[in-house]
């Protein structure tokens, strides 16, 4: 009888001591704190436009940042706040893309917006 009680007590003690470590071993998912907006600037015929100017407007502060599209027509804006709405447009070869918006309601930390010059 005593051995049985001792065994139950030992198992209960082991369970109590190991449960907190199981909880600590689980990794917490990190919530992204920054947004990245990237894409490619193309002509109406889907040809990349290197050197096109992509403008990003912060709709909270009205600050405008510019990026000159690289050789493949690609651009990227990093380190953007998730709590701000943004507008993007591209200018190149005397043409302009449609105005695109990225909203705070979009939960994705990485957004791909391809811009077409018309």
Backbone as CSV, one residue per row, in Angstrom:
resi,resn,N_x,N_y,N_z,CA_x,CA_y,CA_z,C_x,C_y,C_z
1,UNK,0.821,-1.191,0.000,0.000,0.000,0.000,0.868,1.259,0.000
2,UNK,1.904,1.257,0.855,2.786,2.420,0.949,3.522,2.655,-0.363
3,UNK,3.947,1.575,-1.038,4.648,1.720,-2.315,3.737,2.325,-3.376
4,UNK,2.481,1.942,-3.334,1.531,2.459,-4.311,1.300,3.965,-4.104
5,UNK,1.164,4.388,-2.860,0.977,5.810,-2.551,2.234,6.585,-2.923
6,UNK,3.389,6.019,-2.640,4.660,6.665,-2.988,4.809,6.812,-4.495
7,UNK,4.399,5.781,-5.246,4.476,5.830,-6.707,3.547,6.912,-7.259
8,UNK,2.324,6.969,-6.750,1.366,7.984,-7.202,1.880,9.378,-6.864
9,UNK,2.412,9.548,-5.666,2.962,10.842,-5.255,4.129,11.242,-6.153
10,UNK,5.005,10.296,-6.469,6.167,10.584,-7.327,5.728,10.994,-8.730
11,UNK,4.760,10.277,-9.291,4.269,10.612,-10.631,3.596,11.983,-10.645
12,UNK,2.830,12.281,-9.608,2.173,13.586,-9.528,3.209,14.702,-9.405
13,UNK,4.250,14.474,-8.625,5.303,15.472,-8.453,6.049,15.712,-9.764
14,UNK,6.340,14.647,-10.495,7.017,14.782,-11.791,6.137,15.562,-12.765
15,UNK,4.843,15.252,-12.782,3.925,15.953,-13.687,3.848,17.439,-13.350
16,UNK,3.784,17.758,-12.078,3.697,19.164,-11.662,4.963,19.918,-12.023
17,UNK,6.112,19.282,-11.890,7.377,19.951,-12.174,7.647,20.107,-13.667
18,UNK,7.119,19.217,-14.507,7.406,19.293,-15.941,6.388,20.121,-16.721
19,UNK,5.190,20.323,-16.220,4.180,21.091,-16.951,4.603,22.533,-17.237
20,UNK,5.150,23.269,-16.283,5.567,24.639,-16.620,6.637,24.691,-17.709
21,UNK,7.528,23.723,-17.743,8.577,23.745,-18.768,8.007,23.455,-20.150
22,UNK,6.932,22.689,-20.236,6.294,22.440,-21.527,5.720,23.747,-22.066
23,UNK,5.102,24.535,-21.212,4.550,25.822,-21.630,5.627,26.785,-22.081
24,UNK,6.779,26.756,-21.435,7.872,27.640,-21.822,8.502,27.212,-23.132
25,UNK,8.436,25.923,-23.436,9.063,25.413,-24.654,8.287,25.817,-25.903
26,UNK,6.998,26.113,-25.753,6.211,26.525,-26.908,6.615,27.934,-27.309
27,UNK,6.862,28.114,-28.587,7.282,29.421,-29.083,6.066,30.309,-29.288
28,UNK,6.221,31.552,-28.886,5.165,32.523,-29.136,5.338,33.062,-30.545
29,UNK,4.224,33.225,-31.246,4.286,33.821,-32.578,4.491,35.318,-32.427
30,UNK,5.462,35.831,-33.152,5.726,37.263,-33.100,4.764,37.985,-34.039
31,UNK,4.173,39.030,-33.542,3.297,39.857,-34.355,4.157,40.836,-35.141
32,UNK,3.996,40.862,-36.462,4.805,41.799,-37.246,4.500,43.241,-36.847
33,UNK,5.536,44.059,-36.825,5.360,45.459,-36.446,5.642,46.389,-37.617
34,UNK,6.114,45.830,-38.714,6.438,46.645,-39.880,5.838,46.030,-41.134
35,UNK,5.625,46.873,-42.114,5.063,46.438,-43.387,6.076,46.677,-44.494
36,UNK,6.040,45.815,-45.506,6.845,45.963,-46.713,5.897,45.996,-47.901
37,UNK,6.114,46.956,-48.784,5.342,47.031,-50.028,6.342,46.933,-51.169
38,UNK,6.111,45.991,-52.075,7.033,45.772,-53.193,6.236,45.433,-54.441
39,UNK,6.893,45.528,-55.587,6.241,45.174,-56.835,7.115,45.498,-58.025
40,UNK,6.506,45.454,-59.209,7.203,45.720,-60.466,6.410,46.769,-61.239
41,UNK,7.122,47.706,-61.813,6.501,48.717,-62.680,6.640,48.226,-64.117
42,UNK,5.511,48.164,-64.842,5.531,47.694,-66.229,4.762,48.659,-67.131
43,UNK,4.979,48.471,-68.429,4.189,49.192,-69.426,2.862,48.457,-69.595
44,UNK,1.993,48.991,-70.427,0.719,48.324,-70.709,0.945,46.958,-71.358
45,UNK,2.114,46.793,-71.999,2.452,45.524,-72.663,3.209,44.577,-71.730
46,UNK,3.233,44.872,-70.436,3.890,44.046,-69.413,5.417,44.048,-69.506
47,UNK,6.003,45.075,-70.092,7.463,45.205,-70.171,7.931,45.991,-68.945
48,UNK,8.899,45.463,-68.167,9.391,46.188,-66.993,9.962,47.554,-67.374
49,UNK,9.813,48.530,-66.471,10.268,49.895,-66.725,11.342,50.269,-65.699
50,UNK,12.616,49.989,-66.018,13.668,50.425,-65.098,13.745,51.948,-65.088
51,UNK,14.037,52.514,-63.932,14.145,53.966,-63.827,12.832,54.676,-63.562
52,UNK,11.720,53.943,-63.549,10.439,54.574,-63.217,10.488,55.039,-61.760
53,UNK,9.812,56.122,-61.467,9.777,56.647,-60.102,8.486,56.177,-59.435
54,UNK,8.639,55.479,-58.310,7.480,55.027,-57.544,7.367,55.936,-56.327
55,UNK,6.188,56.527,-56.156,5.958,57.430,-55.029,5.020,56.772,-54.028
56,UNK,5.423,56.821,-52.768,4.640,56.268,-51.662,4.241,57.425,-50.752
57,UNK,2.938,57.608,-50.575,2.451,58.718,-49.747,1.842,58.174,-48.461
58,UNK,2.362,58.637,-47.324,1.825,58.320,-46.011,0.593,59.198,-45.816
59,UNK,-0.584,58.595,-45.697,-1.820,59.372,-45.618,-2.066,59.977,-44.242
60,UNK,-1.245,59.617,-43.264,-1.367,60.238,-41.942,-0.562,61.537,-41.881
61,UNK,0.670,61.497,-42.404,1.554,62.677,-42.338,1.653,63.419,-43.668
62,UNK,1.166,62.793,-44.741,1.249,63.309,-46.112,2.688,63.351,-46.643
63,UNK,3.601,62.694,-45.943,4.992,62.602,-46.400,5.058,61.668,-47.612
64,UNK,5.866,62.043,-48.609,6.027,61.235,-49.822,7.459,60.722,-49.889
65,UNK,7.599,59.413,-50.093,8.905,58.792,-50.310,8.950,58.303,-51.745
66,UNK,10.129,58.355,-52.347,10.281,57.914,-53.739,11.301,56.795,-53.828
67,UNK,11.101,55.939,-54.817,12.031,54.850,-55.099,12.180,54.778,-56.612
68,UNK,13.399,54.701,-57.093,13.636,54.555,-58.531,13.722,53.067,-58.834
69,UNK,12.836,52.605,-59.714,12.773,51.181,-60.043,14.114,50.692,-60.577
70,UNK,14.481,49.497,-60.156,15.766,48.919,-60.548,15.702,48.364,-61.976
71,UNK,16.767,47.682,-62.382,16.900,47.188,-63.763,15.729,46.320,-64.222
72,UNK,15.119,45.597,-63.323,13.997,44.721,-63.689,12.650,45.402,-63.456
73,UNK,12.692,46.694,-63.157,11.459,47.439,-62.915,10.904,47.250,-61.516
74,UNK,11.665,46.584,-60.646,11.156,46.294,-59.311,11.460,47.422,-58.328
75,UNK,10.625,47.508,-57.305,10.780,48.505,-56.244,10.417,47.857,-54.919
76,UNK,10.851,48.479,-53.817,10.505,47.977,-52.485,10.566,49.122,-51.478
77,UNK,9.560,49.168,-50.619,9.531,50.092,-49.481,9.452,49.225,-48.229
78,UNK,10.408,49.388,-47.321,10.462,48.570,-46.112,10.338,49.442,-44.870
79,UNK,10.047,48.794,-43.746,9.983,49.502,-42.470,8.789,50.422,-42.339
80,UNK,7.708,50.085,-43.011,6.502,50.920,-42.970,5.615,50.512,-41.795
81,UNK,4.886,51.462,-41.260,3.998,51.198,-40.136,2.755,50.436,-40.606
82,UNK,2.291,49.513,-39.774,1.042,48.806,-40.060,-0.176,49.671,-39.728
83,UNK,0.052,50.764,-38.992,-1.037,51.626,-38.531,-1.288,52.830,-39.431
84,UNK,-0.787,52.787,-40.649,-0.912,53.926,-41.560,-1.412,53.432,-42.917
85,UNK,-2.298,54.209,-43.542,-2.712,53.941,-44.919,-1.696,54.595,-45.853
86,UNK,-1.448,53.955,-46.994,-0.485,54.471,-47.971,-1.116,54.512,-49.358
87,UNK,-0.668,55.468,-50.173,-1.018,55.535,-51.595,0.261,55.385,-52.399
88,UNK,0.172,54.653,-53.510,1.318,54.465,-54.397,0.937,54.796,-55.821
89,UNK,1.907,55.328,-56.535,1.759,55.498,-57.980,3.152,55.487,-58.581
90,UNK,3.209,55.175,-59.870,4.484,55.152,-60.591,4.425,56.139,-61.744
91,UNK,5.580,56.742,-62.031,5.720,57.691,-63.135,6.920,57.267,-63.964
92,UNK,6.760,57.264,-65.278,7.878,56.917,-66.145,7.506,56.997,-67.602
93,UNK,8.464,57.364,-68.435,8.256,57.468,-69.879,7.073,58.377,-70.226
94,UNK,6.862,59.423,-69.415,5.766,60.348,-69.676,4.396,59.792,-69.337
95,UNK,4.344,58.661,-68.654,3.067,58.035,-68.305,2.983,57.861,-66.795
96,UNK,1.783,57.534,-66.345,1.537,57.392,-64.909,0.657,56.171,-64.666
97,UNK,0.867,55.503,-63.538,0.019,54.364,-63.182,-1.217,54.862,-62.443
98,UNK,-2.160,53.982,-62.273,-3.324,54.290,-61.443,-2.858,54.408,-59.992
99,UNK,-3.566,55.192,-59.210,-3.262,55.360,-57.795,-3.745,54.120,-57.051
100,UNK,-2.864,53.504,-56.269,-3.209,52.296,-55.507,-3.106,52.600,-54.022
101,UNK,-3.934,51.956,-53.225,-3.965,52.199,-51.782,-3.699,50.912,-51.014
102,UNK,-2.921,51.032,-49.943,-2.721,49.941,-48.988,-3.326,50.423,-47.673
103,UNK,-4.294,49.677,-47.175,-5.065,50.090,-46.007,-4.560,49.435,-44.722
104,UNK,-4.832,50.100,-43.612,-4.513,49.509,-42.309,-5.369,48.274,-42.054
105,UNK,-6.456,48.127,-42.785,-7.319,46.962,-42.627,-6.736,45.719,-43.293
106,UNK,-5.721,45.896,-44.123,-5.025,44.765,-44.744,-4.060,44.199,-43.704
107,UNK,-4.289,42.966,-43.237,-3.465,42.422,-42.154,-2.093,41.907,-42.599
108,UNK,-1.843,41.858,-43.892,-0.597,41.274,-44.391,0.585,42.226,-44.201
109,UNK,1.659,41.735,-43.584,2.836,42.591,-43.412,3.603,42.804,-44.715
110,UNK,3.457,41.890,-45.666,4.114,42.033,-46.970,3.040,42.142,-48.047
111,UNK,3.082,43.243,-48.777,2.083,43.495,-49.817,2.804,43.630,-51.153
112,UNK,2.289,42.951,-52.175,2.843,43.058,-53.524,1.856,43.849,-54.373
113,UNK,2.332,44.982,-54.901,1.516,45.822,-55.782,2.304,46.094,-57.053
114,UNK,1.894,45.469,-58.137,2.514,45.746,-59.429,1.801,46.943,-60.045
115,UNK,2.585,47.881,-60.557,2.037,49.125,-61.097,2.228,49.160,-62.607
116,UNK,1.149,49.454,-63.326,1.185,49.477,-64.787,1.046,50.909,-65.284
117,UNK,2.017,51.351,-66.093,1.977,52.702,-66.659,0.998,52.743,-67.822
118,UNK,0.160,53.786,-67.858,-0.832,53.922,-68.938,-0.759,55.302,-69.528
